[in-house]
Tab-separated table of C-alpha atoms in Angstrom:
chain	number	residue	atom	x	y	z
A	17	GLU	CA	85.554	-178.876	-84.977
A	18	ALA	CA	82.182	-180.203	-85.664
A	19	SER	CA	79.854	-180.082	-82.761
A	20	PRO	CA	76.111	-181.370	-82.870
A	21	PHE	CA	73.676	-179.313	-81.536
A	22	PHE	CA	69.853	-178.847	-81.809
A	23	CYS	CA	66.847	-176.997	-79.498
A	24	PHE	CA	64.734	-179.547	-77.508
A	25	LYS	CA	61.489	-178.621	-75.867
A	26	LEU	CA	59.634	-180.754	-73.663
A	27	HIS	CA	56.052	-179.605	-72.671
A	28	CYS	CA	55.254	-180.933	-69.022
A	29	ASN	CA	53.550	-180.303	-65.944
A	30	SER	CA	55.501	-177.377	-64.373
A	31	MET	CA	54.473	-178.309	-61.112
A	32	LEU	CA	56.935	-181.352	-61.590
A	33	HIS	CA	59.373	-179.681	-63.561
A	34	ASN	CA	59.539	-175.914	-63.523
A	35	SER	CA	62.784	-175.402	-65.533
A	36	ILE	CA	61.205	-176.983	-68.363
A	37	PRO	CA	58.661	-175.033	-70.786
A	38	ASN	CA	55.052	-176.108	-70.034
A	39	TYR	CA	53.197	-176.213	-73.326
A	40	PRO	CA	51.208	-179.188	-74.750
A	41	HIS	CA	51.204	-179.775	-78.127
A	42	SER	CA	48.760	-181.794	-80.697
A	43	LYS	CA	46.637	-184.614	-80.264
A	44	ASN	CA	47.332	-188.386	-79.707
A	45	GLU	CA	46.245	-189.456	-82.812
A	46	LYS	CA	47.486	-186.779	-84.699
A	47	ASP	CA	51.250	-186.552	-85.491
A	48	TYR	CA	52.698	-183.287	-86.982
A	49	ARG	CA	55.635	-183.045	-89.209
A	50	SER	CA	56.448	-179.241	-90.161
A	51	LYS	CA	56.526	-178.356	-94.084
A	52	SER	CA	59.925	-176.348	-93.127
A	53	GLY	CA	62.326	-177.376	-96.207
A	54	GLY	CA	65.952	-176.957	-96.743
A	55	GLY	CA	67.411	-179.432	-94.355
A	56	LEU	CA	65.522	-178.133	-91.257
A	57	ASN	CA	63.114	-181.179	-89.666
A	58	ASP	CA	60.846	-181.526	-86.918
A	59	TYR	CA	60.663	-184.620	-84.739
A	60	ILE	CA	57.766	-185.157	-82.456
A	61	VAL	CA	58.373	-187.461	-79.921
A	62	ALA	CA	56.200	-187.070	-76.582
A	63	VAL	CA	53.605	-185.628	-74.570
A	64	LEU	CA	52.289	-184.483	-71.169
A	65	THR	CA	50.149	-181.980	-69.328
A	66	HIS	CA	50.276	-178.097	-69.035
A	67	THR	CA	50.325	-175.630	-66.293
A	68	SER	CA	47.383	-173.197	-65.455
A	69	TYR	CA	47.039	-169.571	-66.164
A	70	ALA	CA	44.092	-167.634	-65.321
A	71	ALA	CA	42.334	-169.569	-68.070
A	72	ASP	CA	43.430	-171.680	-70.723
A	73	TYR	CA	41.692	-171.980	-74.053
A	74	TYR	CA	42.469	-174.415	-76.789
A	75	VAL	CA	41.889	-174.165	-80.716
A	76	ASP	CA	41.876	-176.592	-83.191
A	77	ALA	CA	40.978	-175.912	-86.845
A	78	ALA	CA	40.428	-179.665	-87.684
A	79	GLU	CA	38.496	-180.915	-84.698
A	80	GLY	CA	37.310	-177.729	-82.971
A	81	ASP	CA	33.835	-176.119	-82.838
A	82	ASP	CA	33.019	-172.575	-82.015
A	83	ASN	CA	30.174	-173.979	-80.055
A	84	PHE	CA	32.558	-175.645	-77.490
A	85	THR	CA	33.919	-174.221	-74.320
A	86	GLY	CA	37.266	-173.928	-75.728
A	87	THR	CA	38.536	-175.257	-72.187
A	88	SER	CA	40.391	-178.274	-73.302
A	89	TRP	CA	41.431	-180.112	-76.339
A	90	SER	CA	38.448	-182.349	-76.670
A	91	GLU	CA	36.369	-178.966	-76.546
A	92	ALA	CA	38.594	-176.870	-78.281
A	93	PHE	CA	37.379	-174.172	-80.365
A	94	LYS	CA	37.621	-174.003	-84.418
A	95	THR	CA	39.118	-170.686	-84.925
A	96	ILE	CA	41.587	-168.077	-83.256
A	97	GLY	CA	38.892	-165.183	-83.166
A	98	LYS	CA	36.460	-167.134	-81.042
A	99	ALA	CA	39.055	-168.014	-78.657
A	100	GLY	CA	40.172	-164.191	-78.644
A	101	THR	CA	36.878	-163.046	-77.724
A	102	SER	CA	36.453	-165.249	-74.924
A	103	SER	CA	39.614	-164.358	-73.370
A	104	ALA	CA	40.499	-161.890	-70.471
A	105	ALA	CA	43.851	-160.594	-68.686
A	106	GLY	CA	46.242	-163.347	-68.040
A	107	ASP	CA	44.766	-165.950	-70.205
A	108	HIS	CA	46.687	-168.286	-72.262
A	109	ILE	CA	45.750	-169.229	-76.017
A	110	ARG	CA	47.091	-172.579	-77.485
A	111	VAL	CA	46.351	-173.178	-81.146
A	112	ASN	CA	46.810	-176.564	-82.576
A	113	HIS	CA	48.670	-177.290	-85.948
A	114	GLY	CA	46.650	-176.495	-89.125
A	115	ILE	CA	45.788	-173.840	-91.505
A	116	TYR	CA	43.645	-171.010	-89.977
A	117	ARG	CA	41.560	-169.016	-92.807
A	118	GLU	CA	40.651	-165.684	-90.798
A	119	GLN	CA	41.728	-162.437	-89.565
A	120	LEU	CA	42.172	-161.853	-85.886
A	121	THR	CA	40.662	-158.369	-85.266
A	122	ASN	CA	40.790	-156.372	-82.115
A	123	PRO	CA	40.939	-159.211	-79.609
A	124	PRO	CA	40.482	-158.035	-76.035
A	125	SER	CA	43.420	-156.635	-74.123
A	126	GLY	CA	45.549	-158.155	-71.302
A	127	THR	CA	47.337	-155.858	-68.902
A	128	GLN	CA	51.384	-155.315	-68.354
A	129	VAL	CA	51.442	-157.454	-65.503
A	130	ASN	CA	48.993	-159.957	-66.946
A	131	PRO	CA	49.271	-159.969	-70.999
A	132	ILE	CA	47.134	-162.373	-72.848
A	133	THR	CA	49.202	-165.061	-74.684
A	134	TYR	CA	48.456	-166.581	-78.164
A	135	GLU	CA	50.759	-169.752	-78.691
A	136	ALA	CA	51.180	-171.545	-81.816
A	137	ILE	CA	51.655	-175.432	-81.006
A	138	GLY	CA	53.216	-176.946	-84.100
A	139	ASP	CA	52.746	-175.577	-87.800
A	140	VAL	CA	50.158	-172.846	-87.367
A	141	VAL	CA	49.439	-170.872	-90.479
A	142	ILE	CA	47.181	-167.792	-90.685
A	143	ASP	CA	46.213	-167.622	-94.385
A	144	GLY	CA	44.903	-164.374	-95.680
A	145	GLU	CA	44.683	-166.058	-98.913
A	146	ASN	CA	45.351	-162.677	-100.492
A	147	ILE	CA	41.534	-161.661	-99.914
A	148	ARG	CA	41.813	-160.729	-96.403
A	149	THR	CA	43.462	-157.418	-95.267
A	150	TYR	CA	45.219	-158.157	-92.367
A	151	GLY	CA	46.534	-161.241	-90.421
A	152	ILE	CA	46.419	-159.747	-86.996
A	153	TYR	CA	44.823	-156.376	-86.451
A	154	LEU	CA	45.066	-154.503	-83.351
A	155	ALA	CA	43.582	-151.000	-83.437
A	156	SER	CA	40.455	-150.448	-81.171
A	157	SER	CA	41.655	-152.944	-78.570
A	158	GLY	CA	44.552	-155.567	-78.071
A	159	HIS	CA	47.008	-153.837	-75.506
A	160	TRP	CA	49.489	-156.033	-73.704
A	161	VAL	CA	48.955	-159.304	-76.158
A	162	THR	CA	51.855	-161.629	-76.997
A	163	PHE	CA	51.703	-164.150	-80.214
A	164	LYS	CA	54.570	-166.588	-80.436
A	165	ASN	CA	55.405	-169.351	-83.061
A	166	PHE	CA	52.952	-168.562	-85.637
A	167	LYS	CA	53.205	-168.356	-89.565
A	168	ILE	CA	51.318	-165.605	-91.364
A	169	VAL	CA	50.908	-165.900	-95.351
A	170	ASN	CA	49.210	-163.894	-97.743
A	171	SER	CA	47.926	-161.012	-96.351
A	172	ARG	CA	46.646	-158.290	-98.694
A	173	ARG	CA	48.203	-155.642	-96.265
A	174	ASP	CA	50.085	-155.630	-93.127
A	175	ALA	CA	50.272	-159.133	-91.691
A	176	VAL	CA	50.556	-157.482	-88.112
A	177	TYR	CA	49.220	-154.156	-87.579
A	178	ILE	CA	49.618	-152.814	-84.091
A	179	SER	CA	47.794	-149.624	-82.965
A	180	ARG	CA	47.954	-150.923	-79.070
A	181	ASP	CA	50.508	-150.363	-76.613
A	182	GLY	CA	52.589	-153.768	-75.121
A	183	VAL	CA	52.256	-155.983	-78.098
A	184	ARG	CA	54.914	-158.929	-78.708
A	185	ILE	CA	55.252	-160.523	-81.799
A	186	ILE	CA	57.891	-163.595	-81.083
A	187	ASN	CA	59.286	-166.270	-83.038
A	188	CYS	CA	56.944	-165.802	-86.262
A	189	GLU	CA	57.268	-166.588	-89.627
A	190	ILE	CA	55.620	-164.021	-92.170
A	191	SER	CA	55.649	-164.359	-95.926
A	192	ASP	CA	54.283	-163.456	-99.276
A	193	SER	CA	52.190	-160.541	-97.687
A	194	GLY	CA	51.536	-156.782	-98.255
A	195	HIS	CA	52.063	-156.910	-102.223
A	196	THR	CA	48.225	-156.142	-103.027
A	197	ASP	CA	48.348	-152.827	-101.215
A	198	SER	CA	52.183	-151.849	-101.017
A	199	ALA	CA	52.064	-152.354	-97.217
A	200	ASN	CA	54.276	-153.329	-94.146
A	201	VAL	CA	54.468	-156.932	-93.013
A	202	ILE	CA	54.905	-155.719	-89.148
A	203	TYR	CA	53.660	-152.155	-88.452
A	204	ILE	CA	53.922	-150.312	-85.051
A	205	ALA	CA	51.780	-147.006	-85.557
A	206	ASP	CA	52.422	-144.706	-82.916
A	207	ARG	CA	52.515	-147.239	-80.223
A	208	SER	CA	54.644	-148.072	-77.090
A	209	ASP	CA	56.453	-150.936	-75.148
A	210	CYS	CA	56.184	-153.442	-78.126
A	211	VAL	CA	58.702	-156.336	-78.731
A	212	ILE	CA	59.355	-157.538	-82.135
A	213	SER	CA	62.101	-160.452	-81.781
A	214	TYR	CA	63.331	-163.631	-83.393
A	215	ASN	CA	60.909	-163.290	-86.188
A	216	ARG	CA	61.474	-164.205	-90.086
A	217	LEU	CA	60.050	-162.080	-92.771
A	218	ILE	CA	60.457	-163.476	-96.151
A	219	ASN	CA	59.226	-162.294	-99.556
A	220	ASN	CA	56.997	-159.469	-98.290
A	221	TYR	CA	56.522	-156.028	-99.639
A	222	HIS	CA	57.985	-154.015	-96.786
A	223	GLY	CA	59.512	-155.322	-93.694
A	224	ILE	CA	59.021	-153.728	-90.043
A	225	ARG	CA	57.868	-150.160	-89.577
A	226	VAL	CA	58.100	-148.216	-86.460
A	227	TYR	CA	56.191	-144.795	-86.633
A	228	ARG	CA	56.277	-142.656	-84.097
A	229	GLY	CA	56.494	-145.188	-81.321
A	230	ALA	CA	58.333	-145.191	-77.931
A	231	ARG	CA	60.219	-148.004	-75.925
A	232	ASN	CA	59.826	-150.572	-78.810
A	233	LEU	CA	62.414	-152.936	-79.143
A	234	ILE	CA	62.916	-154.475	-82.587
A	235	ASN	CA	65.738	-157.543	-81.919
A	236	ARG	CA	67.073	-160.437	-83.742
A	237	ASN	CA	64.691	-160.625	-86.748
A	238	THR	CA	65.812	-161.702	-90.244
A	239	VAL	CA	64.324	-159.593	-93.324
A	240	ILE	CA	65.136	-161.269	-96.589
A	241	ASN	CA	63.783	-160.509	-100.105
A	242	SER	CA	61.631	-157.364	-99.465
A	243	THR	CA	60.368	-155.886	-102.758
A	244	ASN	CA	60.967	-152.579	-100.831
A	245	ARG	CA	62.320	-151.727	-97.403
A	246	GLY	CA	63.599	-154.278	-94.797
A	247	ILE	CA	63.261	-152.027	-91.557
A	248	TYR	CA	61.968	-148.760	-91.484
A	249	TYR	CA	62.063	-146.398	-88.692
A	250	ASP	CA	60.014	-143.179	-89.070
A	251	GLN	CA	60.053	-140.782	-86.069
A	252	ASP	CA	60.546	-136.880	-85.340
A	253	ASN	CA	64.057	-136.819	-83.725
A	254	SER	CA	62.389	-136.482	-80.343
A	255	THR	CA	64.746	-137.405	-77.159
A	256	THR	CA	61.576	-139.174	-75.366
A	257	ARG	CA	61.284	-141.975	-78.162
A	258	ASN	CA	63.954	-144.370	-76.744
A	259	ASN	CA	63.658	-147.034	-79.336
A	260	LYS	CA	65.937	-150.115	-79.886
A	261	ILE	CA	66.768	-151.599	-83.239
A	262	THR	CA	69.692	-154.239	-82.541
A	263	ASN	CA	70.779	-157.546	-83.766
A	264	ASN	CA	68.625	-157.746	-86.749
A	265	LEU	CA	69.790	-158.782	-90.197
A	266	ALA	CA	68.216	-157.079	-93.718
A	267	ILE	CA	69.349	-158.714	-96.812
A	268	ASN	CA	68.556	-158.599	-100.552
A	269	CYS	CA	65.793	-156.051	-100.183
A	270	GLN	CA	65.225	-154.204	-103.610
A	271	ALA	CA	65.015	-150.837	-101.801
A	272	GLU	CA	67.210	-149.948	-98.547
A	273	GLY	CA	67.705	-152.498	-96.070
A	274	ILE	CA	67.092	-150.405	-93.156
A	275	ALA	CA	66.248	-146.636	-93.294
A	276	LEU	CA	66.294	-144.432	-90.331
A	277	HIS	CA	64.284	-141.055	-90.647
A	278	GLY	CA	64.183	-138.976	-87.214
A	279	TYR	CA	66.703	-141.208	-85.679
A	280	ASN	CA	67.773	-139.523	-82.418
A	281	LEU	CA	71.733	-140.277	-81.254
A	282	THR	CA	70.841	-139.390	-77.793
A	283	SER	CA	68.066	-141.673	-77.222
A	284	ASP	CA	67.432	-144.005	-79.522
A	285	ILE	CA	69.902	-147.479	-80.117
A	286	VAL	CA	70.562	-148.583	-83.317
A	287	SER	CA	73.208	-150.873	-83.176
A	288	LYS	CA	74.821	-154.332	-84.243
A	289	ASN	CA	72.500	-154.844	-87.177
A	290	ASN	CA	73.692	-156.356	-90.693
A	291	ALA	CA	72.350	-154.986	-93.741
A	292	TYR	CA	73.719	-156.833	-96.730
A	293	ASN	CA	73.021	-156.843	-100.511
A	294	ASN	CA	70.188	-154.337	-100.362
A	295	ASN	CA	69.474	-150.978	-102.610
A	296	PRO	CA	71.192	-149.340	-100.767
A	297	ASN	CA	71.961	-150.899	-97.411
A	298	TRP	CA	71.074	-147.655	-95.290
A	299	ILE	CA	69.313	-144.239	-95.408
A	300	LEU	CA	69.837	-141.851	-92.849
A	301	ASN	CA	67.469	-139.138	-92.847
A	302	GLY	CA	67.173	-139.158	-96.418
A	303	GLY	CA	70.539	-139.826	-97.667
A	304	GLN	CA	72.214	-142.981	-98.214
A	305	SER	CA	75.201	-144.308	-96.388
A	306	THR	CA	77.467	-147.441	-96.779
A	307	ASP	CA	77.964	-147.756	-93.227
A	308	PHE	CA	76.576	-146.705	-89.811
A	309	ASN	CA	78.375	-146.778	-86.438
A	310	ASP	CA	78.817	-150.370	-85.124
A	311	ASN	CA	76.284	-151.828	-87.786
A	312	LEU	CA	77.524	-154.406	-90.391
A	313	ASN	CA	77.483	-154.966	-93.970
A	314	ILE	CA	78.771	-158.207	-94.681
A	315	ALA	CA	77.307	-161.443	-96.218
A	316	PRO	CA	75.909	-163.583	-93.524
A	317	GLU	CA	76.928	-166.982	-94.769
A	318	PHE	CA	73.682	-169.445	-94.481
A	319	VAL	CA	73.764	-173.092	-94.101
A	320	PRO	CA	72.672	-174.067	-97.933
A	321	ASP	CA	69.062	-173.580	-98.590
A	322	THR	CA	68.286	-172.448	-95.143
A	323	LEU	CA	68.077	-169.216	-92.974
A	324	PHE	CA	70.233	-171.048	-90.553
A	325	LEU	CA	73.892	-169.305	-89.896
A	326	ALA	CA	76.382	-171.301	-90.738
A	327	SER	CA	78.933	-172.304	-88.156
A	328	ASN	CA	81.501	-169.954	-89.589
A	329	SER	CA	79.166	-167.005	-90.167
A	330	PRO	CA	80.655	-163.951	-89.045
A	331	LEU	CA	77.170	-162.994	-87.341
A	332	VAL	CA	77.474	-165.558	-84.891
A	333	GLU	CA	78.038	-163.920	-81.557
A	334	ALA	CA	78.591	-160.770	-83.428
A	335	GLY	CA	75.809	-158.414	-81.824
A	336	LEU	CA	75.295	-156.642	-78.271
A	337	VAL	CA	76.165	-158.051	-75.184
A	338	ASP	CA	72.959	-159.653	-73.771
A	339	GLU	CA	72.331	-158.054	-70.671
A	340	ALA	CA	70.684	-161.077	-68.714
A	341	THR	CA	73.713	-163.644	-69.774
A	342	GLY	CA	76.488	-161.501	-70.473
A	343	GLN	CA	77.028	-163.310	-73.647
A	344	LEU	CA	77.354	-161.652	-77.272
A	345	SER	CA	74.042	-162.045	-79.217
A	346	THR	CA	73.958	-163.847	-82.544
A	347	ILE	CA	72.869	-161.203	-85.493
A	348	GLY	CA	69.490	-162.235	-86.864
A	349	ALA	CA	66.407	-164.418	-86.129
A	350	PHE	CA	68.286	-167.671	-86.636
A	351	GLY	CA	71.038	-168.965	-84.537
A	352	ILE	CA	73.288	-171.978	-85.608
A	353	GLY	CA	70.980	-175.101	-86.161
A	354	GLU	CA	68.097	-173.978	-84.115
A	355	VAL	CA	65.058	-171.761	-84.397
A	356	SER	CA	65.534	-168.953	-81.702
A	357	SER	CA	62.811	-167.919	-79.439
A	358	ASP	CA	62.494	-165.662	-76.473
A	359	GLN	CA	62.608	-168.575	-73.982
A	360	LEU	CA	65.842	-170.532	-73.526
A	361	THR	CA	65.186	-174.537	-72.692
A	362	ALA	CA	66.396	-175.178	-69.417
A	363	TRP	CA	68.591	-178.340	-69.638
A	364	ALA	CA	69.165	-178.552	-65.727
A	365	ASP	CA	67.066	-181.690	-65.038
A	366	TRP	CA	68.484	-184.088	-67.663
A	367	VAL	CA	71.481	-186.250	-67.212
A	368	ASP	CA	74.148	-187.829	-69.403
A	369	GLN	CA	74.648	-191.470	-69.991
A	370	ASN	CA	76.982	-191.374	-66.981
A	371	GLY	CA	74.306	-190.157	-64.646
A	372	ALA	CA	75.912	-186.712	-64.497
A	373	ALA	CA	73.708	-183.570	-64.620
A	374	VAL	CA	74.590	-182.087	-68.376
A	375	THR	CA	75.180	-178.848	-66.709
A	376	SER	CA	78.409	-180.477	-65.437
A	377	SER	CA	78.856	-183.182	-67.804
A	378	ASN	CA	82.244	-184.269	-69.350
A	379	LEU	CA	80.490	-185.413	-72.394
A	380	VAL	CA	78.167	-182.260	-73.355
A	381	GLN	CA	77.882	-178.694	-72.963
A	382	ILE	CA	75.525	-175.967	-72.919
A	383	ASP	CA	76.293	-172.576	-74.679
A	384	SER	CA	74.950	-168.990	-73.835
A	385	GLU	CA	71.559	-169.638	-75.774
A	386	GLY	CA	70.837	-172.627	-74.267
A	387	LYS	CA	71.759	-174.989	-77.131
A	388	ILE	CA	73.280	-178.625	-76.065
A	389	ARG	CA	76.532	-179.604	-77.884
A	390	LEU	CA	79.002	-182.507	-77.715
A	391	LYS	CA	82.118	-181.292	-75.722
A	392	SER	CA	85.520	-180.877	-78.154
A	393	GLY	CA	86.950	-184.334	-78.594
A	394	ILE	CA	83.264	-186.484	-77.877
A	395	ASN	CA	81.900	-188.135	-80.769
A	396	GLU	CA	79.063	-189.661	-79.227
A	397	ALA	CA	76.798	-189.048	-76.226
A	398	THR	CA	73.508	-189.815	-74.609
A	399	ILE	CA	71.206	-187.693	-72.677
A	400	LEU	CA	68.247	-188.382	-70.697
A	401	SER	CA	65.272	-186.398	-69.725
A	402	PRO	CA	63.569	-186.413	-66.279
A	403	VAL	CA	60.970	-189.069	-65.756
A	404	VAL	CA	58.057	-187.286	-65.989
A	405	ALA	CA	54.488	-188.258	-64.201
A	406	THR	CA	51.061	-187.327	-65.863
A	407	PRO	CA	47.948	-187.566	-64.308
A	408	SER	CA	45.946	-190.719	-65.253
A	409	THR	CA	43.515	-188.687	-67.084
A	410	SER	CA	45.875	-186.425	-69.222
A	411	VAL	CA	45.775	-186.703	-72.920
A	412	LEU	CA	49.228	-187.508	-74.735
A	413	ARG	CA	50.739	-184.260	-76.003
A	414	SER	CA	54.167	-184.064	-77.576
A	415	VAL	CA	57.504	-182.956	-77.710
A	416	ARG	CA	59.342	-181.216	-80.811
A	417	ILE	CA	63.027	-181.462	-81.559
A	418	LYS	CA	64.256	-179.158	-84.465
A	419	ALA	CA	67.752	-179.706	-85.782
A	420	THR	CA	69.660	-178.988	-89.044
A	421	GLN	CA	70.254	-182.276	-90.965
A	422	ALA	CA	72.672	-180.439	-93.170
A	423	PRO	CA	74.780	-177.973	-91.431
A	424	PHE	CA	77.938	-176.413	-92.433
A	425	LEU	CA	80.541	-179.222	-91.364
A	426	PRO	CA	83.822	-180.183	-92.609
A	427	THR	CA	84.420	-182.376	-95.713
A	428	ASN	CA	82.964	-185.808	-95.562
A	429	GLU	CA	80.978	-185.204	-92.198
A	430	LYS	CA	77.386	-184.812	-91.544
A	431	GLN	CA	75.575	-183.853	-88.167
A	432	VAL	CA	72.935	-186.384	-86.934
A	433	ILE	CA	70.941	-187.556	-84.130
A	434	ASP	CA	70.973	-191.019	-84.134
A	435	SER	CA	70.091	-193.966	-81.756
A	436	ASP	CA	70.686	-197.280	-83.559
A	437	ASN	CA	74.218	-196.712	-84.874
A	438	ALA	CA	73.278	-198.035	-88.291
A	439	THR	CA	72.157	-195.204	-90.080
A	440	VAL	CA	72.189	-191.392	-90.530
A	441	THR	CA	68.587	-191.073	-89.905
A	442	PRO	CA	67.551	-188.560	-87.171
A	443	GLU	CA	66.136	-190.703	-84.135
A	444	VAL	CA	65.251	-190.006	-80.519
A	445	ARG	CA	63.804	-192.747	-78.418
A	446	TYR	CA	61.317	-192.529	-75.457
A	447	ARG	CA	59.895	-195.173	-73.034
A	448	SER	CA	56.736	-195.410	-70.540
A	449	SER	CA	55.297	-197.150	-67.996
A	450	SER	CA	52.205	-197.223	-65.585
A	451	THR	CA	54.633	-197.290	-62.552
A	452	SER	CA	57.492	-194.773	-61.716
A	453	PHE	CA	60.998	-195.506	-62.863
A	454	ALA	CA	64.577	-194.103	-62.176
A	455	GLN	CA	66.032	-191.747	-64.765
A	456	THR	CA	69.064	-194.077	-65.174
A	457	ALA	CA	67.256	-197.447	-65.138
A	458	VAL	CA	67.614	-200.188	-67.291
A	459	SER	CA	64.014	-201.000	-68.154
A	460	PRO	CA	61.394	-200.182	-69.326
A	461	SER	CA	62.800	-200.458	-72.642
A	462	TRP	CA	63.292	-197.664	-75.181
A	463	ILE	CA	61.253	-197.163	-78.437
A	464	ALA	CA	63.042	-195.458	-81.219
A	465	VAL	CA	60.999	-192.596	-83.033
A	466	ASN	CA	61.469	-191.655	-86.538
A	467	PRO	CA	60.097	-188.550	-88.134
A	468	GLY	CA	56.283	-188.557	-88.467
A	469	ALA	CA	56.028	-191.621	-86.496
A	470	ARG	CA	53.097	-191.941	-84.068
A	471	LEU	CA	53.518	-192.825	-80.322
A	472	SER	CA	51.622	-195.651	-78.889
A	473	GLY	CA	50.993	-197.591	-75.479
A	474	VAL	CA	52.337	-194.529	-73.415
A	475	GLY	CA	51.886	-194.934	-69.817
A	476	ASN	CA	51.614	-192.180	-66.965
A	477	TYR	CA	55.244	-191.832	-66.193
A	478	PHE	CA	57.280	-190.978	-69.655
A	479	GLN	CA	60.830	-190.133	-70.575
A	480	THR	CA	62.906	-189.568	-73.597
A	481	GLU	CA	66.527	-190.011	-74.782
A	482	ILE	CA	68.557	-188.493	-77.476
A	483	VAL	CA	71.875	-189.591	-78.861
A	484	LEU	CA	74.421	-186.804	-80.315
A	485	ARG	CA	76.842	-188.541	-82.670
A	486	ASP	CA	79.358	-186.915	-84.827
A	487	ASP	CA	79.503	-189.595	-87.587
A	488	GLY	CA	82.421	-189.331	-90.421
A	489	ILE	CA	80.420	-190.644	-93.749
């Protein structure tokens, strides 16, 4: 039975609503729409403030200046590199949407307790233009840093070179890199405690390589159309390595999908990966193999023209049991209808149209990965965000909704998010006021927002509404 679902991120002050991620977005005058094609659309609706880290730095390629302080959007740096050299352990660097033609080289290190976090807000592209060797290069410094939500393209060699401990690459998309120097896209060079998760690697030379590292996690990545290998594990059969390669998808690679050299059956975990239509799918210590333990070799079944798994994909909830939730993981970086990330959205403060918390609603349900769906037999439901208060001096930021416009559904049905009951155009609505109002109040009036629309007249109290409909068309 068709069930519309999507991922929603509300960026607000965590002092008010701790359950909601607290990342600001682009400037008031700037709307943003992703260039993602193939049925994936981004919808911008709202904005609010952010929480404090040890220090917050901001980067804006269009309006920033490296002579600014970098401590607010109006004083944003122009380059990621400048923000990096200004940072220290515990700092959070937010990078506004745009194209950044630079190589980030050896930024300062964080600590295991206080890492430095770089977060892309919107469509942030690090473009090597096929003239820069790397996208991100961590060799003489860069321990305990995290990069989230970036796109890295056209690097001559490694898009991400890691020779530092504790590096996390989360929910990034890397494409068209490594071809000039026949190199890896993400390369962990004899380092430990790194996490490479929920990334999409598309049309590169090699995919992910782990060389002689320890306690690294390679989890829920999708590697597709590599000119050479998909995932390459190059070790020494040591019992002290304790690396994990789990829930990944390698597909259509011209050489092996997943190659394991020096894999140790006692300490290393290579489990519930899917290697399909590679040449060959598996290499185990130099020899080809058609299968390996509980790993899979089956067609993933995507939504047409996307990397989203179709609802009938055999990879949905086919991976390892998640230790935190007790639920089966999905194999690959994309779940159904959403871009996966390492931080699941919490819906605890939302209510449905009847005022019931969505966590106990008779109309909607939340699955193990934080996606919200209509319950079986329900054709339409409205959900309401909390009413969020922002300081009078705050700058309008945004909320982004990602949803597939053409998921795998029964014949003559299409998933929509629609508020006017008149079209199948995906819509959301927002309302705001200079004074507080109740979450389910009749006023102030709702304002519909279509993709690419700009907001205006937003007051200090803000709320958004989403209508889920399952329409036969």
